[in-house]
mmCIF file of C-alpha atoms in Angstrom:
data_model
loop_
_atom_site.group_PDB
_atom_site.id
_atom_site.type_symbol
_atom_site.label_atom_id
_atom_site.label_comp_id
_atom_site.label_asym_id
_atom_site.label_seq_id
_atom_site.Cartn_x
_atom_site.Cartn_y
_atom_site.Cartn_z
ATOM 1 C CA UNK A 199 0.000 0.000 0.000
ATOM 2 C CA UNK A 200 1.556 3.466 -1.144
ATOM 3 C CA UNK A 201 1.631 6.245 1.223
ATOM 4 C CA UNK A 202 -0.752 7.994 -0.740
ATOM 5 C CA UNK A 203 -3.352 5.006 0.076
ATOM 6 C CA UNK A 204 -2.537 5.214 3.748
ATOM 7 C CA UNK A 205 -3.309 8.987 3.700
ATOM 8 C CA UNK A 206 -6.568 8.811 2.129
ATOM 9 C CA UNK A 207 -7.592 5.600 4.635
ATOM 10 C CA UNK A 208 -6.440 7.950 7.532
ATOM 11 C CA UNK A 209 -8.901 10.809 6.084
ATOM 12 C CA UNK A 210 -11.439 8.301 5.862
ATOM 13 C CA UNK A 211 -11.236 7.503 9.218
ATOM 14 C CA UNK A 212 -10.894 10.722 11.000
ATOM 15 C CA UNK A 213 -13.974 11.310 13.051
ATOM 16 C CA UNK A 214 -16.591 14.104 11.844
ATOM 17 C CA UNK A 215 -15.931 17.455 13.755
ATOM 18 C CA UNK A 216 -18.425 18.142 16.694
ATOM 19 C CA UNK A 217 -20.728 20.918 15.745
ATOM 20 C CA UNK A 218 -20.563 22.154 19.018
ATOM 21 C CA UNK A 219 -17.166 22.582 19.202
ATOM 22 C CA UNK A 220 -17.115 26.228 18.364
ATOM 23 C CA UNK A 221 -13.911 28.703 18.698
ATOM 24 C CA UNK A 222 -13.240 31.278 21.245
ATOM 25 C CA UNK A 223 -14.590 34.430 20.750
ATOM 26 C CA UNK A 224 -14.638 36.031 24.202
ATOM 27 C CA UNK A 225 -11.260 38.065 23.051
ATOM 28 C CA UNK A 226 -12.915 39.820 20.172
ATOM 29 C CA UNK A 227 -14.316 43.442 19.645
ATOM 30 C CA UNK A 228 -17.999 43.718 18.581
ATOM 31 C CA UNK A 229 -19.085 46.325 16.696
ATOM 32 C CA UNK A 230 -22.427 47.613 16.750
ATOM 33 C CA UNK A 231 -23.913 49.460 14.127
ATOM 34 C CA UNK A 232 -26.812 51.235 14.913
ATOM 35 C CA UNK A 233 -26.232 50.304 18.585
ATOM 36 C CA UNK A 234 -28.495 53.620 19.854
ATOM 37 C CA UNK A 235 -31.856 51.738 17.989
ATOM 38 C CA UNK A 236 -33.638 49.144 20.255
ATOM 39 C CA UNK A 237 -32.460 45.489 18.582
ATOM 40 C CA UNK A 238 -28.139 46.872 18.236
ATOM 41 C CA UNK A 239 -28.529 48.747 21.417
ATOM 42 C CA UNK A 240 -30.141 45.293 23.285
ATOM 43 C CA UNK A 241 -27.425 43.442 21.362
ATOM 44 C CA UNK A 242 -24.432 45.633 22.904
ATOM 45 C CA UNK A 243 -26.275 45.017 26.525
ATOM 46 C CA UNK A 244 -26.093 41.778 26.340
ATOM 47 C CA UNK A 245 -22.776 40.938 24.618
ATOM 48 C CA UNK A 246 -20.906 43.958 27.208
ATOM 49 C CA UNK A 247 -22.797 41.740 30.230
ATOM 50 C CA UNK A 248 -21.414 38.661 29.523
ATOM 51 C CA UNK A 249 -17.796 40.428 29.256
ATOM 52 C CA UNK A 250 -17.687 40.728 25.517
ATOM 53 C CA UNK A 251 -15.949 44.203 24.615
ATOM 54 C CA UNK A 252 -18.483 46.311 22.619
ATOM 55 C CA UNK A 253 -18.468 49.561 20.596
ATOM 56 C CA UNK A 254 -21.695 50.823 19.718
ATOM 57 C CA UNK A 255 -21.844 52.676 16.376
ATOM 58 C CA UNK A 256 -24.249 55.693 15.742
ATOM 59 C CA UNK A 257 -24.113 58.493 12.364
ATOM 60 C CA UNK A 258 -23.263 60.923 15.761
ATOM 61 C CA UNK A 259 -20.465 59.445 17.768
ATOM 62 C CA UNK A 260 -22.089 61.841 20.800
ATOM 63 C CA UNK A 261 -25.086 59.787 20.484
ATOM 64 C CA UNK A 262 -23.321 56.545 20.262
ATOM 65 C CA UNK A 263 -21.207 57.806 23.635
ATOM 66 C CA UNK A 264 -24.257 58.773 25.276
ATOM 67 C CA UNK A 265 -25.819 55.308 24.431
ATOM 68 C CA UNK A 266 -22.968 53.454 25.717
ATOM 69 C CA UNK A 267 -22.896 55.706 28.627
ATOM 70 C CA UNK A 268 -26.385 54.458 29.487
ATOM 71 C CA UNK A 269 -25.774 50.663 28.887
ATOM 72 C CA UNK A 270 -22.458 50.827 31.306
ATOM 73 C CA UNK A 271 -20.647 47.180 31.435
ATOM 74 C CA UNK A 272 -17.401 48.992 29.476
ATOM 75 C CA UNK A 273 -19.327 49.762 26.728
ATOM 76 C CA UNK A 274 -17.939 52.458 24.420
ATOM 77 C CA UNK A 275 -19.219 55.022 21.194
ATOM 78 C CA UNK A 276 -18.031 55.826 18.293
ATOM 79 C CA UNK A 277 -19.581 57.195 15.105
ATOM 80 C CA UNK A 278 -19.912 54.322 12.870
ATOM 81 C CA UNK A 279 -16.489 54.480 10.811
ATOM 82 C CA UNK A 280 -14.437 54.209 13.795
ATOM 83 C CA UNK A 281 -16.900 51.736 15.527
ATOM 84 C CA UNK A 282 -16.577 49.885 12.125
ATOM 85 C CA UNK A 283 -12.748 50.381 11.899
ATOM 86 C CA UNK A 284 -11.790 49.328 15.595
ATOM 87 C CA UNK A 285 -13.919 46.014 15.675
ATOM 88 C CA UNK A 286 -13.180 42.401 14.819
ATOM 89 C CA UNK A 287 -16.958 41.768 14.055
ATOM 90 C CA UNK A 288 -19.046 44.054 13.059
ATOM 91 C CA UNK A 289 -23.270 43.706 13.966
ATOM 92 C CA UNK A 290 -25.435 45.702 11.367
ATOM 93 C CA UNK A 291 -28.056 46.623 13.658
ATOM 94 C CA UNK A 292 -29.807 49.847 11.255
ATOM 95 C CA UNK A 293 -33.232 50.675 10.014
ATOM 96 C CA UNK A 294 -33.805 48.696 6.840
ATOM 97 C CA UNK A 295 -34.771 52.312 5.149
ATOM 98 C CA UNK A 296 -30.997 53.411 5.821
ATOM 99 C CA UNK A 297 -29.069 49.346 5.503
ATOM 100 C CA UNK A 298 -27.785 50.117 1.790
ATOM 101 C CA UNK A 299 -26.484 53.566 2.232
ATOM 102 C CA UNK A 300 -25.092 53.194 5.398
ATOM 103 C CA UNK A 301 -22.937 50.081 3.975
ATOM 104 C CA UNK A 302 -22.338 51.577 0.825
ATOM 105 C CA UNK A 303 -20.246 54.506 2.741
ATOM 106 C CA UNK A 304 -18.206 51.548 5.329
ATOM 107 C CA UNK A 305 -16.910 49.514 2.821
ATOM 108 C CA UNK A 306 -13.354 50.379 3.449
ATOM 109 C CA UNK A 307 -13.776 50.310 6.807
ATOM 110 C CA UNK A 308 -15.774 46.807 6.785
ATOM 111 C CA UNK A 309 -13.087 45.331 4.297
ATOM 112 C CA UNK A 310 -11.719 42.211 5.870
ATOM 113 C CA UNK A 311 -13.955 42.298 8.517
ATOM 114 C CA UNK A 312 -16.428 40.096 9.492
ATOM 115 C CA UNK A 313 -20.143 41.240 9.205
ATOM 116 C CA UNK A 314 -23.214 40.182 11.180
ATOM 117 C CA UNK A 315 -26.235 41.395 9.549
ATOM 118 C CA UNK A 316 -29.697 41.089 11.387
ATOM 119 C CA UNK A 317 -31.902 43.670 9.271
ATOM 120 C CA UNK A 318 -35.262 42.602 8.723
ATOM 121 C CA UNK A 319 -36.665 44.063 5.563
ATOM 122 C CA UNK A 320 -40.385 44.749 6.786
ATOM 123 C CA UNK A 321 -43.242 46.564 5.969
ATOM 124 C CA UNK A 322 -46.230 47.827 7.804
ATOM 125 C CA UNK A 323 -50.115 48.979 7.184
ATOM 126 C CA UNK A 324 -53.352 47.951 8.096
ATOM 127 C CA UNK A 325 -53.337 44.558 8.452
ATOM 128 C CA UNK A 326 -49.553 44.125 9.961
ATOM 129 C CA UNK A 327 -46.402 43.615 9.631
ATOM 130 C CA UNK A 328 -44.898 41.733 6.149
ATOM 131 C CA UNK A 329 -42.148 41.026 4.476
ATOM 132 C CA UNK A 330 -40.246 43.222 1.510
ATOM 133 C CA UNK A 331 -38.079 40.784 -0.764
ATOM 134 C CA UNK A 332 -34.914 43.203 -1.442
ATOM 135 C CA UNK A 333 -33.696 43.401 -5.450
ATOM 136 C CA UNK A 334 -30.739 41.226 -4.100
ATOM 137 C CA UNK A 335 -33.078 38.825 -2.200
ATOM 138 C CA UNK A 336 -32.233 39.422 1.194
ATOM 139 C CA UNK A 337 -30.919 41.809 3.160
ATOM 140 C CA UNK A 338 -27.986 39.828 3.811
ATOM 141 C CA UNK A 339 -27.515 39.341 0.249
ATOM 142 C CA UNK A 340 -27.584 42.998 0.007
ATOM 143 C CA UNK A 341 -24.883 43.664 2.418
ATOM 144 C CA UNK A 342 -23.207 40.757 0.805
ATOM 145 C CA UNK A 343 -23.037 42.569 -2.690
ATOM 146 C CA UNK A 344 -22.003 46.025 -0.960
ATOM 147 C CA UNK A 345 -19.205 44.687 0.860
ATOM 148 C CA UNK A 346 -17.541 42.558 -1.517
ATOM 149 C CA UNK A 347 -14.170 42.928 1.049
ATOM 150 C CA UNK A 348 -16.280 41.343 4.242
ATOM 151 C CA UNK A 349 -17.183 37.779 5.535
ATOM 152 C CA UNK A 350 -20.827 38.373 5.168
ATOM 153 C CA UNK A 351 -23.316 36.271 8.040
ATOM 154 C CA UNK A 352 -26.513 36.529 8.588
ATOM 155 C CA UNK A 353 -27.883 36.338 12.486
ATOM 156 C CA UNK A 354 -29.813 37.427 15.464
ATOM 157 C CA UNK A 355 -32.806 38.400 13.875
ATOM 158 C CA UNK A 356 -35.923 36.786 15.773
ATOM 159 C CA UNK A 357 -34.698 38.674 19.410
ATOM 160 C CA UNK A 358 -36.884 40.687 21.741
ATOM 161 C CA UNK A 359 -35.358 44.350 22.038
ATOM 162 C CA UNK A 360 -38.205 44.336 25.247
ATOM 163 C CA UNK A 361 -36.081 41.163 26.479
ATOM 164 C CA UNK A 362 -32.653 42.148 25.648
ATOM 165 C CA UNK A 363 -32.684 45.788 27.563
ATOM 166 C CA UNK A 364 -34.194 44.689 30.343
ATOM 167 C CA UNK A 365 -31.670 43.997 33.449
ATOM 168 C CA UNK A 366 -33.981 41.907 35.294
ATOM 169 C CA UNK A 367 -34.143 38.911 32.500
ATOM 170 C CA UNK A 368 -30.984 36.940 33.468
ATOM 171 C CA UNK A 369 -31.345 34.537 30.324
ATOM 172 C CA UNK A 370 -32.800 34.804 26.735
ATOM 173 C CA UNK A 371 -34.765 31.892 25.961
ATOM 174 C CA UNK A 372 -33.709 31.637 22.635
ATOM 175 C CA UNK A 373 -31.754 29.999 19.357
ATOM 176 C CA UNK A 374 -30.187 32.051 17.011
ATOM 177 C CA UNK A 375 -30.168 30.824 13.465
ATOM 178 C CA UNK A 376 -26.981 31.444 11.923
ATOM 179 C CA UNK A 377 -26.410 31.876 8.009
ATOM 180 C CA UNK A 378 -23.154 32.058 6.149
ATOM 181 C CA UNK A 379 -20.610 31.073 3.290
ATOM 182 C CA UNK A 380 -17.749 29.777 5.218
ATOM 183 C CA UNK A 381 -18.106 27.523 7.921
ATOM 184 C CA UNK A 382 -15.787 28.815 10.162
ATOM 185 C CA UNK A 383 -17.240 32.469 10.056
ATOM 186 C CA UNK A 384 -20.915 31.197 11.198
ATOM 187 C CA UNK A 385 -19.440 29.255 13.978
ATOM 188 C CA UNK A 386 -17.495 32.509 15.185
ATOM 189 C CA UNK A 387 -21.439 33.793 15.221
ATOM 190 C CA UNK A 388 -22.444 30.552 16.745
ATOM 191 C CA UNK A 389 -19.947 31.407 19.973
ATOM 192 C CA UNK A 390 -20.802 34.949 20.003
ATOM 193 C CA UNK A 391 -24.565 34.395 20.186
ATOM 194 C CA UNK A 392 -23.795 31.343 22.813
ATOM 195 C CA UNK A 393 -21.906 34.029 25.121
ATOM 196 C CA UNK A 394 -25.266 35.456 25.829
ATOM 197 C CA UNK A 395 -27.157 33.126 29.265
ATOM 198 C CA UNK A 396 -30.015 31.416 27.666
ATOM 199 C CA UNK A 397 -28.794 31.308 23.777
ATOM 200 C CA UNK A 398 -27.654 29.006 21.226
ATOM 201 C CA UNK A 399 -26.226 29.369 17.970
ATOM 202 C CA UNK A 400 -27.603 26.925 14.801
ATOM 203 C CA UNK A 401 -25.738 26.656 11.636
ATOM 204 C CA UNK A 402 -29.030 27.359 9.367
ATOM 205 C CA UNK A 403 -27.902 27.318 6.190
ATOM 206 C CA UNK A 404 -25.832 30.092 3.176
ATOM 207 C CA UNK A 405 -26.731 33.312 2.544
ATOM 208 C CA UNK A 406 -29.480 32.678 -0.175
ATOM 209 C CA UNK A 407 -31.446 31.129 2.441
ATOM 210 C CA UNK A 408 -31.715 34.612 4.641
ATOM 211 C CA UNK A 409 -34.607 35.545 3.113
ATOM 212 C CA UNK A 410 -37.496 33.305 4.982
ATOM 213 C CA UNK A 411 -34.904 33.692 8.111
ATOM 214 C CA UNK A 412 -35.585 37.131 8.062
ATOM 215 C CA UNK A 413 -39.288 37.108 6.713
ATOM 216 C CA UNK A 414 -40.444 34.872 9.925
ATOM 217 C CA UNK A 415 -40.249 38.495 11.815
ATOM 218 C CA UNK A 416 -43.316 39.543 10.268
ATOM 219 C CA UNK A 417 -45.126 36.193 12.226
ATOM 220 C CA UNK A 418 -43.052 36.484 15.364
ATOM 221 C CA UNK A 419 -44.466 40.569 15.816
ATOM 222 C CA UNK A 420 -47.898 38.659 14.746
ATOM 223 C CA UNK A 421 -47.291 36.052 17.837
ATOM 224 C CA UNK A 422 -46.426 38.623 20.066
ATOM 225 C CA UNK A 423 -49.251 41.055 18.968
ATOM 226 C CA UNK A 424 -51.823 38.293 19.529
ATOM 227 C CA UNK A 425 -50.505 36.422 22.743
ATOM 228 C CA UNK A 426 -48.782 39.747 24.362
ATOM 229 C CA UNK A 427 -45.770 38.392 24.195
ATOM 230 C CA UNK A 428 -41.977 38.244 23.473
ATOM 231 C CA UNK A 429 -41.551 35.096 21.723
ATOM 232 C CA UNK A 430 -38.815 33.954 20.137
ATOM 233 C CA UNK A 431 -37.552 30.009 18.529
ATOM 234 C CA UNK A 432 -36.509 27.256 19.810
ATOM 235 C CA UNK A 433 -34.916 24.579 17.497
ATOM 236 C CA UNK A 434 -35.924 20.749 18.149
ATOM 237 C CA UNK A 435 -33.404 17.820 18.258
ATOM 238 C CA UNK A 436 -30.395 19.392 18.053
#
């Protein structure tokens, strides 16, 4: 038997990596972008809480600073160049109306970076909340084709901002489903969203899947208009 043979038998055998075994993150600087609206400035709470270093990002670095301010836990502003410039991961926490232009003016700073978006494209009238289908297909996709330089993911969108900011909830009840190109970018996303009591990353599939991910708001704010509630999703069996 050649070496060769012996090397592929070895492959063969080598045992499947556990998909729980997900890197260490706890070192890393989050960005925030967006970190003074409701969902990025619940997000910065709860990451700064369980010891993760934060920068929250604002268009006014006064606001951002007076944000941060607020939240406490070490948590520091910056507009959203230097937030976006002084982080290892980057969370895209803005209005859907503003997601393309704000991008569109970090992509040097986002270059290289890796990029969390959680922007649900929704609309509102009458009858509720429902979901707009961006020209790209998602808003992940979106940030995917503006930042060409950037490890694109696609998380945290189903969260309660009521749940996040409030000090007396000790643990979110919660999975986070977790979309991505590379592997070992969505895990990173995995172990950031698992440094928060309560929550659990799931690989859930690439980026042209981010769509229905981050359609499913529109029923959650149904659920929670209905049932007065703060629900969020649990995923069975794994």
């Amino acid at each position: 038997m050649t070496s060769t043979d012996n090397s592929a038998q070895q492959a063969a055998k080598a045992p499947a990596k556990d998909p729980w075994d997900l890197p260490d993150v706890s070192g890393l600087v989050v960005g925030v972008l967006g970190g003074t609206g409701p969902q990025g400035k619940g997000l910065a709470y709860r990451l700064a809480r369980a010891g993760q270093k934060v920068i929250i990002g604002s268009r006014a670095a006064e606001r951002a600073q007076s944000a941060a301010d607020e939240l406490g836990h070490g948590v520091e502003g910056a507009d959203n160049a230097e937030c976006a410039r002084r982080s290892d991961i980057v969370i895209v926490a803005v209005p859907w109306e503003g997601h393309g232009k704000t991008l569109e003016s970090l992509r040097e700073e986002l270059s290289g970076k890796l990029v969390v978006d959680c922007v649900n494209p929704l609309g509102f009238d009458k009858k509720g909340a429902y979901a707009l289908k961006p020209e790209e297909g998602s808003a992940a996709e979106q940030a995917a084709a503006l930042l060409p330089g950037s490890r694109v993911t696609a998380a945290f969108h189903h969260l309660s901002a009521v749940l996040l900011q409030d000090p007396e909830v000790e643990e979110i009840d919660t999975d986070v489903m977790v979309l991505g190109e590379d592997r070992a970018d969505v895990e990173m996303v995995q172990a950031l969203a698992g440094r928060i009591p309560g929550m659990r990353g799931i690989f859930s599939g690439r980026l042209r899947n981010a769509h229905q991910v981050e359609s499913l708001v529109a029923n959650l704010i149904s659920v929670n208009r209905r049932y007065k509630a703060h629900a969020g999703l649990r995923v069975t069996d794994v």
